[in-house]
PDB file of C-alpha atoms and ligand atoms in Angstrom:
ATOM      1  CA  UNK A 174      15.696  51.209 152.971  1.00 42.00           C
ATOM      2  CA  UNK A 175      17.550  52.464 156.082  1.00 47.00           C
ATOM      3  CA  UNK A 176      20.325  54.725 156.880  1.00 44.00           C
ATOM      4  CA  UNK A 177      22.045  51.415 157.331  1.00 54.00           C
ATOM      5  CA  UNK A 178      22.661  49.968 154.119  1.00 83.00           C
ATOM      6  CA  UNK A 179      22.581  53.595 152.606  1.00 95.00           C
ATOM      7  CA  UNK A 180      25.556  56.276 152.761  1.00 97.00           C
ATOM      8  CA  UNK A 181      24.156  59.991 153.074  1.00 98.00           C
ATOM      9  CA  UNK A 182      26.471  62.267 151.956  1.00 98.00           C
ATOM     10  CA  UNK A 183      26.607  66.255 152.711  1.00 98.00           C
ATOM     11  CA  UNK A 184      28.689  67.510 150.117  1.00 98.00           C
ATOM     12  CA  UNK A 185      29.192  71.290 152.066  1.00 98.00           C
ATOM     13  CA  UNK A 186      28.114  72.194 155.488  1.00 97.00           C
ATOM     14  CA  UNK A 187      29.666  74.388 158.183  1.00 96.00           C
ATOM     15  CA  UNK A 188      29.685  73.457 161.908  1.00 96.00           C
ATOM     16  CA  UNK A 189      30.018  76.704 164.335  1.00 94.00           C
ATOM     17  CA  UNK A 190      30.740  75.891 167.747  1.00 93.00           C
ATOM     18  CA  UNK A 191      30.755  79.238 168.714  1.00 91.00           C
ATOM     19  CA  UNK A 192      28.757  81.519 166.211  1.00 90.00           C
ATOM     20  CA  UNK A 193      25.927  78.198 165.956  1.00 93.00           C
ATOM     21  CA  UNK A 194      24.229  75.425 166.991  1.00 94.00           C
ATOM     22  CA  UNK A 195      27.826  73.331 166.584  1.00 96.00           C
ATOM     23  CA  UNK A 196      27.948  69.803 167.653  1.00 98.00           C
ATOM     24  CA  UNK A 197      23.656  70.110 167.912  1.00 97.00           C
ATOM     25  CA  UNK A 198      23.464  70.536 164.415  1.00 97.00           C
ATOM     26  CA  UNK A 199      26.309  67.423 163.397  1.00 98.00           C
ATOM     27  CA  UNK A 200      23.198  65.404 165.689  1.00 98.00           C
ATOM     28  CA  UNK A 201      20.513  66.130 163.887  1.00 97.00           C
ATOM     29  CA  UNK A 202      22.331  65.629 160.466  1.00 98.00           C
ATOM     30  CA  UNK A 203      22.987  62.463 161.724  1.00 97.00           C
ATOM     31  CA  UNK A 204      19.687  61.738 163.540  1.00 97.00           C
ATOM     32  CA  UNK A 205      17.783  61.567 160.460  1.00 96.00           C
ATOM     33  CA  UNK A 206      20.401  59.133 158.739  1.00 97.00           C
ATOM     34  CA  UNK A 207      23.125  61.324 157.498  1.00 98.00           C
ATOM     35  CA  UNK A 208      26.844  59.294 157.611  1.00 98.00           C
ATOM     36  CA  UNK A 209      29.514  61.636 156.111  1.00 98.00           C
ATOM     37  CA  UNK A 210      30.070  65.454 155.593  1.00 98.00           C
ATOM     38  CA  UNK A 211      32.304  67.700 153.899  1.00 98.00           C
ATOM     39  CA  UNK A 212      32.970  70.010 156.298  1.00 98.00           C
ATOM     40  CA  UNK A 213      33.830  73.184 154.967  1.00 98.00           C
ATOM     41  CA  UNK A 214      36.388  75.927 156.400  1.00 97.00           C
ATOM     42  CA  UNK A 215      34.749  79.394 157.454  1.00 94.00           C
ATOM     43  CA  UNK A 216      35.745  82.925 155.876  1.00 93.00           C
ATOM     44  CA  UNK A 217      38.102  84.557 158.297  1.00 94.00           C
ATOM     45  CA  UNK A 218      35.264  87.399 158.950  1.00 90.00           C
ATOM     46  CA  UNK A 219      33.626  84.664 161.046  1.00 88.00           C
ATOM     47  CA  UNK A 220      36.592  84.580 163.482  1.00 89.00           C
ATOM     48  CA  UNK A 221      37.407  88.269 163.120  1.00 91.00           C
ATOM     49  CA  UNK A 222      40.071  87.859 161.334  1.00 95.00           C
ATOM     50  CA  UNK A 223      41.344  90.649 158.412  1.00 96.00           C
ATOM     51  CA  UNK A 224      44.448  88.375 156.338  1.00 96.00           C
ATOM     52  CA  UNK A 225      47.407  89.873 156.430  1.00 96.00           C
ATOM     53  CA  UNK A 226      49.479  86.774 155.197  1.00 96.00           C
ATOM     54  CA  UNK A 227      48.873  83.163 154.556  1.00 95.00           C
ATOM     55  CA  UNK A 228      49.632  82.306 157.710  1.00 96.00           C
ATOM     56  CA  UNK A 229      46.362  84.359 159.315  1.00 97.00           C
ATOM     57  CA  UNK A 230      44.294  81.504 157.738  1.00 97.00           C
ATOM     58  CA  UNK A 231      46.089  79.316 159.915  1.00 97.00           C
ATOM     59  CA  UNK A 232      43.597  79.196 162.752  1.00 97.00           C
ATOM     60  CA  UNK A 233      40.278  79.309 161.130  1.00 97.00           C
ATOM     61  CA  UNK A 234      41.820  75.698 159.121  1.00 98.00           C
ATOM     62  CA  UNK A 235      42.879  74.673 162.691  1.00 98.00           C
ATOM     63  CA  UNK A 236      39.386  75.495 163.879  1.00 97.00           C
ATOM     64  CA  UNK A 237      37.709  73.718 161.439  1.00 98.00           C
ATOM     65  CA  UNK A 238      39.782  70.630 162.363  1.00 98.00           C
ATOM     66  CA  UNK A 239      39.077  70.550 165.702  1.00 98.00           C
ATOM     67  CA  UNK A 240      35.399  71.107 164.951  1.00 98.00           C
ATOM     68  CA  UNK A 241      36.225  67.388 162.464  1.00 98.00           C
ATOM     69  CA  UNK A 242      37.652  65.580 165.103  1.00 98.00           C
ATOM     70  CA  UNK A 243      34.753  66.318 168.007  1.00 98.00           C
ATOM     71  CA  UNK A 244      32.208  65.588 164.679  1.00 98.00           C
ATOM     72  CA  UNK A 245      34.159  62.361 164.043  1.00 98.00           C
ATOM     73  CA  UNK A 246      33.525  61.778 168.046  1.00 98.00           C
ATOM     74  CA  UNK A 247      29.859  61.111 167.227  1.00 98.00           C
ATOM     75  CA  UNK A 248      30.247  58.249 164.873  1.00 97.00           C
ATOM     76  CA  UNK A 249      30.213  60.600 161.973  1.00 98.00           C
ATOM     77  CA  UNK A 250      32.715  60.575 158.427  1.00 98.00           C
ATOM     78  CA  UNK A 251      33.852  63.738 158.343  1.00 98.00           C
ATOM     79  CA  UNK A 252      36.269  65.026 155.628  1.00 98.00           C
ATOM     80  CA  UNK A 253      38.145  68.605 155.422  1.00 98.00           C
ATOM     81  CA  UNK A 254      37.563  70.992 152.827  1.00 98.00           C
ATOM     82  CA  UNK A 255      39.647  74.173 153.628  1.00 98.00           C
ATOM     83  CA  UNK A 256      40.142  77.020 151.644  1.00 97.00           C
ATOM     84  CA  UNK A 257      40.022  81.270 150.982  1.00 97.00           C
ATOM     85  CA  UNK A 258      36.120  81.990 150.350  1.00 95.00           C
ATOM     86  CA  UNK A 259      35.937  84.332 147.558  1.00 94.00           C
ATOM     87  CA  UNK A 260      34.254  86.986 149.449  1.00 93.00           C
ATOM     88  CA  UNK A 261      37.527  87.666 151.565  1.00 95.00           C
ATOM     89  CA  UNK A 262      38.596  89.401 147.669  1.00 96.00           C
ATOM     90  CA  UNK A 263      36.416  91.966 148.166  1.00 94.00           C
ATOM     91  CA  UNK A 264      37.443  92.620 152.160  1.00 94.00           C
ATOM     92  CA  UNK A 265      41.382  92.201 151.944  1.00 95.00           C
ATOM     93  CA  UNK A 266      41.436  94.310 148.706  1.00 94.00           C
ATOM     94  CA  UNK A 267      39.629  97.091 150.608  1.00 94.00           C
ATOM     95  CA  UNK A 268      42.198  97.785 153.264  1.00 93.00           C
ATOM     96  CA  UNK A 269      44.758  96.648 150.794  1.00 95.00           C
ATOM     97  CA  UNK A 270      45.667  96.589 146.876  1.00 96.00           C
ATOM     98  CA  UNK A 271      43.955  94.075 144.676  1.00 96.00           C
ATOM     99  CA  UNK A 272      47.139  92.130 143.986  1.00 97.00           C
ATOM    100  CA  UNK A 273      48.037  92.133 147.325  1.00 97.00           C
ATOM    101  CA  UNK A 274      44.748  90.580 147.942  1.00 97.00           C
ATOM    102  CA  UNK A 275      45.287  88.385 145.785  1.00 98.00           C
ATOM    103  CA  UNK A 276      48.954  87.326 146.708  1.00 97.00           C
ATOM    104  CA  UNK A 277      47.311  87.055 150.168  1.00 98.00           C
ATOM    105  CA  UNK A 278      44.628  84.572 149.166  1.00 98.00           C
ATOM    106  CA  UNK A 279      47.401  82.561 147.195  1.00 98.00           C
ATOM    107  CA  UNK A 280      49.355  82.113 150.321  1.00 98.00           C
ATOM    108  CA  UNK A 281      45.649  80.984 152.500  1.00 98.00           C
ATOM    109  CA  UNK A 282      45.529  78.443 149.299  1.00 98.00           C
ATOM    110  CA  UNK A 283      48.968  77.348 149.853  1.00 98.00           C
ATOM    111  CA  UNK A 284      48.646  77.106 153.812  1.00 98.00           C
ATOM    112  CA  UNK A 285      45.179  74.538 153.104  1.00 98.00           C
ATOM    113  CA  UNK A 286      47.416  72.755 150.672  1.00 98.00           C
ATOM    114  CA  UNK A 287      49.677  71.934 153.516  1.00 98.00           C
ATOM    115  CA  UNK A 288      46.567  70.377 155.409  1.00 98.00           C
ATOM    116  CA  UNK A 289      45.954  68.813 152.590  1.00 98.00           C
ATOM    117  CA  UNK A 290      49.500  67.186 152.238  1.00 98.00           C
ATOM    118  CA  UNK A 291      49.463  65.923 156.011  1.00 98.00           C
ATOM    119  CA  UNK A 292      46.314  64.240 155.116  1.00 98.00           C
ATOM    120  CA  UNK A 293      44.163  66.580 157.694  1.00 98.00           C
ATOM    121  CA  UNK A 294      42.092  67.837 154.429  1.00 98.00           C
ATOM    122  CA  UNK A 295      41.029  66.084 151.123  1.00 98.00           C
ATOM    123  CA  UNK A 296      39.974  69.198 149.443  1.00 98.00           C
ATOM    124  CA  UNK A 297      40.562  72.885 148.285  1.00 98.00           C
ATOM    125  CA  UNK A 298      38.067  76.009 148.427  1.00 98.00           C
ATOM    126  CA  UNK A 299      38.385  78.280 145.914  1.00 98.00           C
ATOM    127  CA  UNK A 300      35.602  81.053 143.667  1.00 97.00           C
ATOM    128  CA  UNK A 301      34.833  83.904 142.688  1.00 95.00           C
ATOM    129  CA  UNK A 302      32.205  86.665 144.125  1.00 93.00           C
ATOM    130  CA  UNK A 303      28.896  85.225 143.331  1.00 88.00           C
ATOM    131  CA  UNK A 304      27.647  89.230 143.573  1.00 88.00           C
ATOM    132  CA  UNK A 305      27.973  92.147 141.290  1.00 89.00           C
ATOM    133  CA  UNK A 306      31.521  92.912 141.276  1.00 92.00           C
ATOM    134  CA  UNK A 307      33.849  95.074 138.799  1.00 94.00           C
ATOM    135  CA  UNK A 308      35.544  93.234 136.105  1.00 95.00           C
ATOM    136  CA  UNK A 309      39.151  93.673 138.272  1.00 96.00           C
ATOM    137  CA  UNK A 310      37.802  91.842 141.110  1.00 96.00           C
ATOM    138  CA  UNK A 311      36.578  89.014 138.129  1.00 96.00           C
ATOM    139  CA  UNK A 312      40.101  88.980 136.643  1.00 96.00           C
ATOM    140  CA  UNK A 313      42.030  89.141 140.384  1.00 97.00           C
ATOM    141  CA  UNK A 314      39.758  86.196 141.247  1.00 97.00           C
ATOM    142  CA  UNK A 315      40.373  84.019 138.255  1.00 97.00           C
ATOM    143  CA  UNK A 316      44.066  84.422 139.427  1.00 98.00           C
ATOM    144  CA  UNK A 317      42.863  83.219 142.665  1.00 98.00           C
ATOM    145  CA  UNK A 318      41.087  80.182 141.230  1.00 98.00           C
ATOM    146  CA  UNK A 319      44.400  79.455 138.675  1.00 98.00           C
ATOM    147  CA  UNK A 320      46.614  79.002 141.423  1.00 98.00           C
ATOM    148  CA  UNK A 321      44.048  76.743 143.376  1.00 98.00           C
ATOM    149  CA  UNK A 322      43.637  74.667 140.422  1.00 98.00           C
ATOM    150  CA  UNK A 323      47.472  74.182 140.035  1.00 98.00           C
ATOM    151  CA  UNK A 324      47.778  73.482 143.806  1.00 98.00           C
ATOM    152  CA  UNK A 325      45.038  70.794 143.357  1.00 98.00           C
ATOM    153  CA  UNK A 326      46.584  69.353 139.952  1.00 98.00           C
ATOM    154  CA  UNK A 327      50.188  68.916 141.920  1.00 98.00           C
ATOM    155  CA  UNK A 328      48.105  67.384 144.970  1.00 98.00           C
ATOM    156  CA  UNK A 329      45.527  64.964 143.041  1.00 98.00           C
ATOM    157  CA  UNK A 330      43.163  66.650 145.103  1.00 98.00           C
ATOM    158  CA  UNK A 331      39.282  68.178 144.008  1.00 98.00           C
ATOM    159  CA  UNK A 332      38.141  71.709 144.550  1.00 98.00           C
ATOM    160  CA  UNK A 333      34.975  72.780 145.889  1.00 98.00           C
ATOM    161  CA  UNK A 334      34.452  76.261 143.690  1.00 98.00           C
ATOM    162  CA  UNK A 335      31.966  79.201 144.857  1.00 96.00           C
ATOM    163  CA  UNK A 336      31.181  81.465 142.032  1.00 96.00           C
ATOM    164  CA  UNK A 337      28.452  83.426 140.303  1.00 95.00           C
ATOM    165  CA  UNK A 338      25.023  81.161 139.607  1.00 94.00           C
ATOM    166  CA  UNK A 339      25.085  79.184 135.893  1.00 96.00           C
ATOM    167  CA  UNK A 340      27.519  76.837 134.056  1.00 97.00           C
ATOM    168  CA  UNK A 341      30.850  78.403 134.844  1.00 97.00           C
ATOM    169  CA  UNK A 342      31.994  76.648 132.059  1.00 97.00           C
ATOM    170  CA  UNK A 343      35.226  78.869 131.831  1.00 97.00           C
ATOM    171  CA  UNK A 344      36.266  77.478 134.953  1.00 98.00           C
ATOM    172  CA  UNK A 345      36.369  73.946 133.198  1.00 98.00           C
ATOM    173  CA  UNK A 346      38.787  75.451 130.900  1.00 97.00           C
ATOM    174  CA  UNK A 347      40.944  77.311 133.558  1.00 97.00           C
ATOM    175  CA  UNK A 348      41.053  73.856 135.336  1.00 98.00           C
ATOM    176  CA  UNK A 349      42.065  72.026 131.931  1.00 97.00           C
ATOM    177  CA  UNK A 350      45.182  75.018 131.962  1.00 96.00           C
ATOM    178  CA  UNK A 351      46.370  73.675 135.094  1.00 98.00           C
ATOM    179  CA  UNK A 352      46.193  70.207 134.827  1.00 97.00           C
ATOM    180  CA  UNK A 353      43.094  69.205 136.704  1.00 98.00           C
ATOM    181  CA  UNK A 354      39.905  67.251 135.467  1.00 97.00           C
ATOM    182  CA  UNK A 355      36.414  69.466 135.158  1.00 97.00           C
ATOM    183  CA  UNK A 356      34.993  66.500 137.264  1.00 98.00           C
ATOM    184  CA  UNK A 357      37.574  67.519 140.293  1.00 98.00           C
ATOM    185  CA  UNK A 358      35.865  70.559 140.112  1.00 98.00           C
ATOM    186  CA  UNK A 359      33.098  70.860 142.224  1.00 98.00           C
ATOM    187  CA  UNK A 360      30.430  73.629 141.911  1.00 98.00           C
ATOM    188  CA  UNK A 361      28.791  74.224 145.328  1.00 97.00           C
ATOM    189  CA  UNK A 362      25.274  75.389 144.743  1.00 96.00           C
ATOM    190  CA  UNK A 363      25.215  73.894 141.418  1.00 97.00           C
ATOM    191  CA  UNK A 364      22.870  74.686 138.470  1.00 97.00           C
ATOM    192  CA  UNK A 365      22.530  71.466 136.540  1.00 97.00           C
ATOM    193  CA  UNK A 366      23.745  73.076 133.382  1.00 97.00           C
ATOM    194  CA  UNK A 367      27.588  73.352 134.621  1.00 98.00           C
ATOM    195  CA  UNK A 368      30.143  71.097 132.947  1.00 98.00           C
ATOM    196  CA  UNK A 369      31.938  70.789 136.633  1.00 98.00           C
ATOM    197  CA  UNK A 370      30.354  68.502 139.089  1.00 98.00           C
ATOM    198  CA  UNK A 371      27.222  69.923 140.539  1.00 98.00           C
ATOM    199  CA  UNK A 372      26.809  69.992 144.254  1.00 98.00           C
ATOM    200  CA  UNK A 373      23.304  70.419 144.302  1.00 98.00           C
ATOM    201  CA  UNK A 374      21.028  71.755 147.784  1.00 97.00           C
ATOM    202  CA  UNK A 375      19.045  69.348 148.956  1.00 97.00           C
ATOM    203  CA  UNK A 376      15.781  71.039 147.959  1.00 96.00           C
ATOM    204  CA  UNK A 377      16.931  71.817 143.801  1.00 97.00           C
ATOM    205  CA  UNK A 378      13.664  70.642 142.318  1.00 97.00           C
ATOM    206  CA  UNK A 379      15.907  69.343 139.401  1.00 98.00           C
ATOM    207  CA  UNK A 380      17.383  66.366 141.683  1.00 98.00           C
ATOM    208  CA  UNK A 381      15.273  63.525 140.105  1.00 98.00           C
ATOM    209  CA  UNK A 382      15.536  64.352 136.833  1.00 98.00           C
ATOM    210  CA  UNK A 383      19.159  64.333 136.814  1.00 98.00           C
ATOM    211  CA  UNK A 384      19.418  61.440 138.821  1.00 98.00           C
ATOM    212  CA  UNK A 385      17.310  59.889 136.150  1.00 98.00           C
ATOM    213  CA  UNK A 386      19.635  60.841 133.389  1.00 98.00           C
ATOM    214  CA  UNK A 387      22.698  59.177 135.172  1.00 96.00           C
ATOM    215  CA  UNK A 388      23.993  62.257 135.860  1.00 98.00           C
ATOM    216  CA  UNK A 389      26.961  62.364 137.762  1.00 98.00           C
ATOM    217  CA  UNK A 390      26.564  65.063 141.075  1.00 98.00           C
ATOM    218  CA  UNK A 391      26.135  65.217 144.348  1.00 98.00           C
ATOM    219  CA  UNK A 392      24.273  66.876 147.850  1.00 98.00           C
ATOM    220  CA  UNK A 393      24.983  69.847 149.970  1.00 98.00           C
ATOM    221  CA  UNK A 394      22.429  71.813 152.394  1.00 97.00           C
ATOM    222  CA  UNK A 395      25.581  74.281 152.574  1.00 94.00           C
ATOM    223  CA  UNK A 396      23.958  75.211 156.462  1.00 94.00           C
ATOM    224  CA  UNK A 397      25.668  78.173 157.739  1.00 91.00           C
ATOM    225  CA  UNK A 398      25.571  77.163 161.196  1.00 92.00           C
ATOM    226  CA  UNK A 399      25.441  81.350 162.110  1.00 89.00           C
ATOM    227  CA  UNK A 400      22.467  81.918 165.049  1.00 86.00           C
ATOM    228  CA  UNK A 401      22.520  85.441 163.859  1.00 83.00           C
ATOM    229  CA  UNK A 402      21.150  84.089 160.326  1.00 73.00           C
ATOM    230  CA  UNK A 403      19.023  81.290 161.143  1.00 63.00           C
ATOM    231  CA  UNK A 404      16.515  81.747 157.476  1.00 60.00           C
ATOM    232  CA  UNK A 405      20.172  82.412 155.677  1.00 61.00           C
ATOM    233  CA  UNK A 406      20.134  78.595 154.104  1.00 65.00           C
ATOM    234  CA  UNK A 407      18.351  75.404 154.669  1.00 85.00           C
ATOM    235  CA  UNK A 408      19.294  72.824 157.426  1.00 93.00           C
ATOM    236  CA  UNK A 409      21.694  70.486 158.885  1.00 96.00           C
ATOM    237  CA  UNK A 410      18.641  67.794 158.390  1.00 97.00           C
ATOM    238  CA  UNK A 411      18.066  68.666 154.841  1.00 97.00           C
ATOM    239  CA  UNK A 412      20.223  66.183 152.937  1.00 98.00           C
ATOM    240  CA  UNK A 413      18.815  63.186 154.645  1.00 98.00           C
ATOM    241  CA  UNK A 414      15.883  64.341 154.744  1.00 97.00           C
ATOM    242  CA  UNK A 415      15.466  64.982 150.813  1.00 98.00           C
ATOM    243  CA  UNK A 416      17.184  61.903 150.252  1.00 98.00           C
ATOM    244  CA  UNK A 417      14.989  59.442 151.953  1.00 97.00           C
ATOM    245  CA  UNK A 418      11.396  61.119 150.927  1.00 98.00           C
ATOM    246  CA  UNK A 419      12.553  61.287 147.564  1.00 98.00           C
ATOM    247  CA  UNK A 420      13.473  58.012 147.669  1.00 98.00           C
ATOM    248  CA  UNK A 421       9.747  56.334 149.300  1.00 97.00           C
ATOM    249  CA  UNK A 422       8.037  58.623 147.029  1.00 98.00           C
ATOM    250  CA  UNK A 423       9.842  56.538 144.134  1.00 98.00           C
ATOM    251  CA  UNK A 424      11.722  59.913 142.634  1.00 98.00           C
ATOM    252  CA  UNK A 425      15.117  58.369 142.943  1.00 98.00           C
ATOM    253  CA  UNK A 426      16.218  54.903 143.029  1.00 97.00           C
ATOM    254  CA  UNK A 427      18.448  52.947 145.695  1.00 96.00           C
ATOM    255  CA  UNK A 428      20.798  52.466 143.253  1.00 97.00           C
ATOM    256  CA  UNK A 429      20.697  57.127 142.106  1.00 98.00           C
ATOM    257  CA  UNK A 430      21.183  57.464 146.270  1.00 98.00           C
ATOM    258  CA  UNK A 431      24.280  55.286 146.068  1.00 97.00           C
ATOM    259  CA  UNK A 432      26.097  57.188 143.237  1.00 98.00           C
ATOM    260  CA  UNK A 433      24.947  60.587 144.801  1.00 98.00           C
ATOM    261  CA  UNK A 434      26.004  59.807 148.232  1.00 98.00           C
ATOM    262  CA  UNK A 435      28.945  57.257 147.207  1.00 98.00           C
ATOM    263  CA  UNK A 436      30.376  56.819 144.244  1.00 98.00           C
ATOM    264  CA  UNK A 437      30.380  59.918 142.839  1.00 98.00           C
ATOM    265  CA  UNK A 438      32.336  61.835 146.023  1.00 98.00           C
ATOM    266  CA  UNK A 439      34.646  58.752 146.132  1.00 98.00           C
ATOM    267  CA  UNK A 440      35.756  59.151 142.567  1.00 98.00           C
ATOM    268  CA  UNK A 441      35.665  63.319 142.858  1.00 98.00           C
ATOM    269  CA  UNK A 442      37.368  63.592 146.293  1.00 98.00           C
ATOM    270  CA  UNK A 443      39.304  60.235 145.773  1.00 98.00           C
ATOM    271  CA  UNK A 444      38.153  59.182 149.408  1.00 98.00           C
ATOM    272  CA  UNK A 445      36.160  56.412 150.612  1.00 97.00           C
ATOM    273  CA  UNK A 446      32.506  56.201 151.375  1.00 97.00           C
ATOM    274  CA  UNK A 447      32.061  53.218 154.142  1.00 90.00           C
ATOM    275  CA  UNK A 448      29.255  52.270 156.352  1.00 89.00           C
TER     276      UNK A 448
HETATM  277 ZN1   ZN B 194      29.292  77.399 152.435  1.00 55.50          ZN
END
């Protein structure tokens, strides 16, 4: 088994150019047999940003383009997630209103969707505050994740979701409402009991046994890429990495790697996983 005959797939990572180790990082994903990422946009806070309008979300999707195209550069598959982070809820709505926050958020959604359209993205961001919060903020948020949903329905496209730890099996629901499959529904930082599809971190101790049971999920080290919070998350290294030792130390088979790292975010994202 080599990296050559095996896809390695990182379902959600950041690369920072300026706040991180940027293009460093993309090398050492890929130095340890990593072939595609999901590159996932920023919150505005990173860029110093405070959303006024949809539009303000404009250059942190441009940024995270750019940051594709000089990954791509490497010999890396890159693909676009971009999106509102659900965090920015809590921020907007505290030099706004809450339904101007999230009218705000609606229109970021709306701008990724137009990334999406022109083919520069495959895939929308969307949550809820994975913190204590007040049930508004819980309510103002499903709105958020509604309208997402609906965007992704009329696109055909997947949505990486950011919520609270556990099932989230409401959101399965909410996605049924607006006309897109649970299994388009990605949960990033997955528990394995969620009906959505699990992106689960590299290290989850619960990898092998749900590879065993043919369960259908995939990877993420969701690195930050942030110098000032180097401990915050794992590595860029950590999804090879995982992969292959779990692999010689006969955890997971050739064939669980292949429909971890392949099929399963080919028939999620509808893209294509090629060596
Ligand atoms: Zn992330």
């Amino acid at each position: 088994m080599t990296s050559q005959v095996l896809p390695v797939t990182d379902d959600h990572i950041h690369i920072d150019p300026v706040n991180g180790r940027g293009l460093a990082a993309a090398k050492d994903f890929q130095r340890l047999g990593g072939t595609h990422l999901f590159l996932v946009s920023k919150p505005t806070s990173s860029f110093g940003i405070m959303p006024r309008k949809g539009k303000d979300f404009a250059p942190v999707f441009d940024e995270t383009i750019s940051v594709a195209g000089a990954i791509r550069d490497l010999g890396l598959s890159v693909f676009v997630v971009l999106g509102v982070h659900p965090a920015e809820i809590t921020r907007i709505a505290g030099t706004t209103t809450l339904d101007e926050a999230v009218v705000i958020m609606e229109e970021g959604l709306s701008v990724a969707a137009e990334y999406i359209r022109e083919g520069k993205a495959v895939a929308l961001k969307s949550g809820r505050p994975h913190y204590e919060t007040t049930p508004e903020v819980v309510d103002a948020s499903n709105r958020v994740l509604l309208s997402a949903f609906r965007l992704a329905a009329e696109l055909g496209c997947a949505v990486q979701v950011h919520a609270e730890s556990g099932p989230c099996a409401d959101l399965a629901d909410l996605g049924k409402r607006a006309g897109i499959e649970p299994f388009r529904i990605v949960k990033h930082y997955a528990t394995p009991d969620t009906p959505l599809t699990p992106s689960m971190i590299a290290t989850h101790p619960d990898i092998p046994g749900m590879a065993a049971a043919g369960r259908a999920f995939t990877m993420e080290s969701d690195y930050m890429d942030e110098n000032s919070r180097p401990g915050a998350v794992i590595g860029p290294k950590s999804v090879p990495r995982a992969t292959f030792r779990m692999i010689s130390a006969g955890l997971i088979s050739e064939d669980d790697a292949h429909r971890i790292h392949q099929e399963t975010p080919e028939r999620v994202y509808g893209v294509e996983i090629a060596l």
